[in-house]
Amino acid sequence: MWYHQPAINEELLQSLPNLKIVVSSGVGIDHLDLKLLFSYGVKVSNTPFIVSTDTADMGMALLLASSRRIVEGHQMAVSPDTEYFPADWLGVEVSGATLGIVGMGAIGYKVAARAKAFEMKILYHNRNQRKKEEESAVGAVYCKKIDDLLQQSDFVLLAVNLTPQTHRLIGKRELELMKPTATLINISRGLVVDQDALVEALQNKVINAAALDVTYPEPLPRDHPLLKLKNVIITPHIGSATKKTRRIMMEEMAESIEACLAGLPVPREVL
Amino acid sequence: VGKKVQAIYLWWHKPVIDKELLQSLPNLKVIANSGVGMDHLDLKLVASFGVKMANAPHAVSSSTADTGMALLLASARRLVEAHNISISPSMEYCEADILGVKVAGATLGIIGMGSIGYKIALRAKAFEMNILYHNRTRRKVQEEQAVGATYCKKIDSLLQQADFVMLVVSLTPQTHKLIGKRELELMKPTATLINISRGAVVDQEALVAALQTGVIQAAALDVTSPEPLPRDHPLLKLKNVILTPHLGIKTDKATYMITEEAVENILAALSGLPLPSEVLPS
């Protein structure tokens, strides 16, 4: 299964009586109806850990690109109309700013490790608090209430997986709690954000900017307002898209298939 | 009016400091520069008029290091290309096509390990990169160990091994065209050149040729010669080039800190006190 294709439904499962396993690329499994698959005796596996580093890197890439206006800057630098570079054209400082990480799993933690090197203050919100040593290693402070994180952060980065609990986790209320100078970065799933509320918040300057590797749907319709906002960077879900990682993902998927067909324990099985 | 001017705060290299201007300002005591680079000033000329000069070295290092990392990541993950595809009116794109380069485990070669270069090393270490550096002088062992950086006495050694080459030197007669045809050919064909120093540190024509013929893979340039480039310049058209308009220190916070540093220097000069960051002609 690659980029959520083919769609797994009852019809497909009935037509494949000898199907033993569905291997899904990447870590997210929100697109799979696990109950349905298990009811047909089909196993499921993913590629969870290999994607963490590149996805964390993508989060930082988006944070830096947004704050320093790299995309806008490039457009200015290459535009046929540019005669000079304006002296009052400024971005937002990353070093020393506050980063709020929502979802401190493997990916969120790697983002924290990177952000620490930029002397950022790190807050995080998670279902469970991490161990003290883990927190100290990256200098992260736990916010039991997401509101506390939202109110203090200059950058809010979403690194949760999509579940019924995280669906529309960031809506109108959460966006209004954020600073008007803050940036929202999403490397999780489009549905974690109430997208219409986000558009409104950006248009009305309730928040300053957004950088999204994920949207709902992907891709967005070509007339969607997010495509036109100057303060929005959108990338086409490339969090794990490096040659090395994709190769390893393929190898891991093949390995899981081979193990299953040989009747052996399946590596990276999702239970 | 000319007689009243005692200090100049240079913002974005303006005004141009030439003999004519200096002669028209007989009571000028100090020129404070916004930023650290002083290559746009004729230091000897200014000194000959008895005018002191100061730069703002402390405020710039973090912002410039951040710019360097922003360009490294944007280039490695093809961020600008990807954004353009995401917002393009045509629906013809396939996510699977936009593959970038994995930064973790890759080798970063830093040319110029001053305060900015060192801050880049600190950041790159957190991205699990291998770090090589080339500098006029070797850093202390503890400093090297803190960032896991290996010294390359010969620049060639760095160029041959690096996946990303980052230029962080100041512009001097020695660093002028430091990276030319020879150096580009020493680099890996899969390597990326990132320049956050000065356009003149690179032989720009050689760079264009190298990018066009695949001698190196990509470039990300915050600085060029001149700025901006002429609108018909080949660098504007290459798909594997990210250009930014000298963003180096252009943040709200850095601007504030630079101005504070400049004001400190100006006040010191006008009070006859030692300047915190005086720059002398070498």
Tab-separated table of C-alpha atoms in Angstrom, chain B residues 53-279:
chain	number	residue	atom	x	y	z
B	53	MET	CA	34.354	52.332	12.639
B	54	ALA	CA	32.349	49.662	14.410
B	55	ASN	CA	30.370	46.607	13.358
B	56	ALA	CA	27.751	44.495	15.149
B	57	PRO	CA	29.325	41.071	15.522
B	58	HIS	CA	27.290	39.599	18.346
B	59	ALA	CA	23.787	40.226	17.160
B	60	VAL	CA	24.201	38.518	13.810
B	61	SER	CA	25.546	35.077	14.532
B	62	SER	CA	22.381	33.191	15.504
B	63	SER	CA	20.178	34.693	12.796
B	64	THR	CA	22.755	34.036	10.095
B	65	ALA	CA	23.346	30.480	11.299
B	66	ASP	CA	19.580	29.954	11.199
B	67	THR	CA	19.504	31.220	7.603
B	68	GLY	CA	22.260	28.768	6.693
B	69	MET	CA	20.310	25.857	8.170
B	70	ALA	CA	17.058	27.056	6.592
B	71	LEU	CA	18.738	27.018	3.167
B	72	LEU	CA	20.382	23.644	3.765
B	73	LEU	CA	17.059	22.046	4.685
B	74	ALA	CA	15.055	23.841	1.990
B	75	SER	CA	17.533	22.671	-0.616
B	76	ALA	CA	17.887	19.104	0.664
B	77	ARG	CA	14.116	18.586	0.817
B	78	ARG	CA	13.351	20.598	-2.353
B	79	LEU	CA	10.983	22.770	-0.376
B	80	VAL	CA	10.564	25.637	-2.840
B	81	GLU	CA	9.909	23.251	-5.751
B	82	ALA	CA	7.470	21.264	-3.618
B	83	HIS	CA	5.554	24.363	-2.552
B	84	ASN	CA	5.293	25.573	-6.146
B	85	ILE	CA	3.908	22.209	-7.191
B	86	SER	CA	1.430	22.189	-4.288
B	87	ILE	CA	-0.078	25.522	-5.236
B	88	SER	CA	0.166	25.229	-9.000
B	89	PRO	CA	-3.113	25.571	-10.900
B	90	SER	CA	-2.538	22.277	-12.686
B	91	MET	CA	-3.319	19.074	-10.807
B	92	GLU	CA	-0.492	17.185	-12.421
B	93	TYR	CA	1.659	16.148	-9.571
B	94	CYS	CA	2.589	12.926	-7.889
B	95	GLU	CA	3.965	12.990	-4.372
B	96	ALA	CA	6.237	10.088	-5.061
B	97	ASP	CA	8.283	12.123	-7.533
B	98	ILE	CA	9.589	14.727	-5.133
B	99	LEU	CA	12.384	12.887	-3.395
B	100	GLY	CA	14.948	14.823	-1.423
B	101	VAL	CA	18.246	14.032	0.240
B	102	LYS	CA	18.387	12.618	3.769
B	103	VAL	CA	20.129	15.125	6.017
B	104	ALA	CA	20.785	12.790	8.968
B	105	GLY	CA	24.066	11.006	8.410
B	106	ALA	CA	25.089	13.333	5.584
B	107	THR	CA	28.367	15.279	5.734
B	108	LEU	CA	28.378	19.045	6.157
B	109	GLY	CA	31.581	20.900	5.304
B	110	ILE	CA	31.762	24.339	6.932
B	111	ILE	CA	34.212	26.743	5.339
B	112	GLY	CA	34.864	29.482	7.869
B	113	MET	CA	34.430	28.459	11.483
B	114	GLY	CA	34.008	31.820	13.186
B	115	SER	CA	31.076	32.475	15.526
B	116	ILE	CA	28.529	31.979	12.762
B	117	GLY	CA	30.189	28.813	11.442
B	118	TYR	CA	30.359	27.396	14.939
B	119	LYS	CA	26.669	28.026	15.572
B	120	ILE	CA	25.922	26.209	12.328
B	121	ALA	CA	27.968	23.268	13.564
B	122	LEU	CA	25.934	23.211	16.791
B	123	ARG	CA	22.717	23.096	14.814
B	124	ALA	CA	23.936	20.538	12.296
B	125	LYS	CA	25.048	18.227	15.091
B	126	ALA	CA	21.445	18.057	16.318
B	127	PHE	CA	20.469	16.911	12.825
B	128	GLU	CA	22.909	13.981	13.210
B	129	MET	CA	25.200	15.292	10.475
B	130	ASN	CA	28.930	14.549	10.178
B	131	ILE	CA	30.775	17.842	10.380
B	132	LEU	CA	34.026	18.837	8.675
B	133	TYR	CA	35.425	22.350	8.805
B	134	HIS	CA	38.122	24.422	7.169
B	135	ASN	CA	39.401	27.586	8.790
B	136	ARG	CA	42.475	29.822	8.789
B	137	THR	CA	43.251	28.459	12.233
B	138	ARG	CA	42.198	25.282	13.963
B	139	ARG	CA	39.741	25.565	16.837
B	140	LYS	CA	40.497	24.239	20.312
B	141	VAL	CA	39.981	20.522	20.808
B	142	GLN	CA	37.144	21.027	23.309
B	143	GLU	CA	35.347	23.293	20.852
B	144	GLU	CA	35.729	20.677	18.113
B	145	GLN	CA	34.503	17.910	20.369
B	146	ALA	CA	31.484	19.878	21.548
B	147	VAL	CA	30.160	19.892	17.979
B	148	GLY	CA	31.829	16.730	16.709
B	149	ALA	CA	33.680	18.679	14.013
B	150	THR	CA	36.779	17.386	12.203
B	151	TYR	CA	39.367	19.887	10.980
B	152	CYS	CA	40.396	19.813	7.329
B	153	LYS	CA	43.677	21.690	6.980
B	154	LYS	CA	43.323	21.494	3.199
B	155	ILE	CA	40.079	22.759	1.738
B	156	ASP	CA	40.329	20.064	-0.959
B	157	SER	CA	39.801	17.337	1.620
B	158	LEU	CA	36.596	18.996	2.822
B	159	LEU	CA	35.295	19.563	-0.693
B	160	GLN	CA	35.831	15.946	-1.692
B	161	GLN	CA	33.920	14.518	1.261
B	162	ALA	CA	31.064	16.926	1.869
B	163	ASP	CA	27.444	16.410	0.777
B	164	PHE	CA	26.723	20.019	1.749
B	165	VAL	CA	29.352	22.768	1.544
B	166	MET	CA	28.487	25.885	3.524
B	167	LEU	CA	30.448	29.131	3.043
B	168	VAL	CA	30.683	31.231	6.192
B	169	VAL	CA	33.855	33.247	5.653
B	170	SER	CA	34.181	37.026	5.657
B	171	LEU	CA	35.107	38.562	2.320
B	172	THR	CA	38.804	39.452	2.154
B	173	PRO	CA	41.389	39.468	-0.650
B	174	GLN	CA	42.191	35.863	0.410
B	175	THR	CA	38.604	34.619	0.225
B	176	HIS	CA	37.724	36.407	-3.009
B	177	LYS	CA	36.722	33.701	-5.521
B	178	LEU	CA	37.684	31.079	-2.947
B	179	ILE	CA	35.288	28.688	-4.686
B	180	GLY	CA	36.047	28.515	-8.393
B	181	LYS	CA	36.065	25.934	-11.177
B	182	ARG	CA	38.756	23.855	-9.462
B	183	GLU	CA	36.970	23.744	-6.131
B	184	LEU	CA	33.586	22.971	-7.702
B	185	GLU	CA	35.127	20.076	-9.617
B	186	LEU	CA	36.545	18.686	-6.374
B	187	MET	CA	33.033	18.576	-4.909
B	188	LYS	CA	30.827	15.511	-5.254
B	189	PRO	CA	28.387	15.615	-8.178
B	190	THR	CA	25.654	14.996	-5.587
B	191	ALA	CA	26.767	17.911	-3.407
B	192	THR	CA	25.011	21.192	-2.635
B	193	LEU	CA	26.755	24.553	-2.208
B	194	ILE	CA	25.234	26.959	0.319
B	195	ASN	CA	26.482	30.533	0.453
B	196	ILE	CA	25.667	32.845	3.347
B	197	SER	CA	28.926	34.811	3.235
B	198	ARG	CA	29.361	37.149	0.261
B	199	GLY	CA	28.648	36.664	-3.440
B	200	ALA	CA	32.258	37.476	-4.343
B	201	VAL	CA	33.546	34.461	-2.376
B	202	VAL	CA	32.274	32.367	-5.284
B	203	ASP	CA	33.320	32.577	-8.938
B	204	GLN	CA	29.750	33.004	-10.063
B	205	GLU	CA	30.278	32.151	-13.721
B	206	ALA	CA	32.056	28.943	-12.746
B	207	LEU	CA	29.148	28.139	-10.439
B	208	VAL	CA	26.593	28.583	-13.224
B	209	ALA	CA	28.593	26.277	-15.499
B	210	ALA	CA	28.964	23.702	-12.728
B	211	LEU	CA	25.215	23.687	-12.023
B	212	GLN	CA	24.281	23.516	-15.691
B	213	THR	CA	26.577	20.581	-16.412
B	214	GLY	CA	25.884	18.580	-13.249
B	215	VAL	CA	29.353	19.084	-11.753
B	216	ILE	CA	27.493	19.761	-8.511
B	217	GLN	CA	23.857	18.991	-7.753
B	218	ALA	CA	22.380	22.189	-6.374
B	219	ALA	CA	23.016	25.569	-4.791
B	220	ALA	CA	21.282	27.749	-2.238
B	221	LEU	CA	22.494	31.347	-2.230
B	222	ASP	CA	21.541	34.092	0.197
B	223	VAL	CA	24.220	36.302	-1.355
B	224	THR	CA	25.222	36.996	-4.965
B	225	SER	CA	27.201	39.506	-7.033
B	226	PRO	CA	25.482	41.889	-7.435
B	227	GLU	CA	22.369	41.951	-5.280
B	228	PRO	CA	19.916	41.668	-6.859
B	229	LEU	CA	21.169	39.814	-9.922
B	230	PRO	CA	20.246	41.138	-13.373
B	231	ARG	CA	16.842	39.726	-14.308
B	232	ASP	CA	18.244	37.761	-17.227
B	233	HIS	CA	20.936	36.026	-15.141
B	234	PRO	CA	21.121	32.228	-15.617
B	235	LEU	CA	20.993	31.603	-11.837
B	236	LEU	CA	17.386	32.828	-11.790
B	237	LYS	CA	16.318	30.106	-14.183
B	238	LEU	CA	18.012	27.009	-12.796
B	239	LYS	CA	15.602	24.565	-11.139
B	240	ASN	CA	18.253	23.369	-8.708
B	241	VAL	CA	18.986	26.811	-7.277
B	242	ILE	CA	17.324	28.558	-4.348
B	243	LEU	CA	18.014	32.294	-4.194
B	244	THR	CA	17.100	34.464	-1.231
B	245	PRO	CA	17.435	38.259	-0.997
B	246	HIS	CA	20.284	38.492	1.586
B	247	LEU	CA	18.045	37.446	4.447
B	248	GLY	CA	20.994	36.602	6.712
B	249	ILE	CA	20.149	38.758	9.676
B	250	LYS	CA	16.769	40.066	8.655
B	251	THR	CA	14.612	39.264	11.635
B	252	ASP	CA	12.761	41.509	14.028
B	253	LYS	CA	14.943	40.471	16.958
B	254	ALA	CA	18.296	40.683	15.162
B	255	THR	CA	17.466	44.108	13.742
B	256	TYR	CA	16.735	45.342	17.233
B	257	MET	CA	19.953	43.858	18.661
B	258	ILE	CA	22.091	45.199	15.808
B	259	THR	CA	20.710	48.672	16.330
B	260	GLU	CA	21.405	48.417	20.047
B	261	GLU	CA	24.999	47.401	19.329
B	262	ALA	CA	25.404	50.259	16.871
B	263	VAL	CA	24.023	52.799	19.325
B	264	GLU	CA	26.390	51.555	22.041
B	265	ASN	CA	29.325	52.062	19.708
B	266	ILE	CA	28.154	55.502	18.614
B	267	LEU	CA	27.622	56.717	22.176
B	268	ALA	CA	31.052	55.392	23.187
B	269	ALA	CA	32.727	57.188	20.279
B	270	LEU	CA	30.975	60.466	21.027
B	271	SER	CA	31.988	60.225	24.693
B	272	GLY	CA	35.601	59.489	23.850
B	273	LEU	CA	35.337	55.996	25.379
B	274	PRO	CA	36.631	52.716	23.876
B	275	LEU	CA	34.248	51.232	21.322
B	276	PRO	CA	32.779	47.796	22.196
B	277	SER	CA	33.232	46.459	18.659
B	278	GLU	CA	35.699	48.736	16.907
B	279	VAL	CA	37.005	47.636	13.517
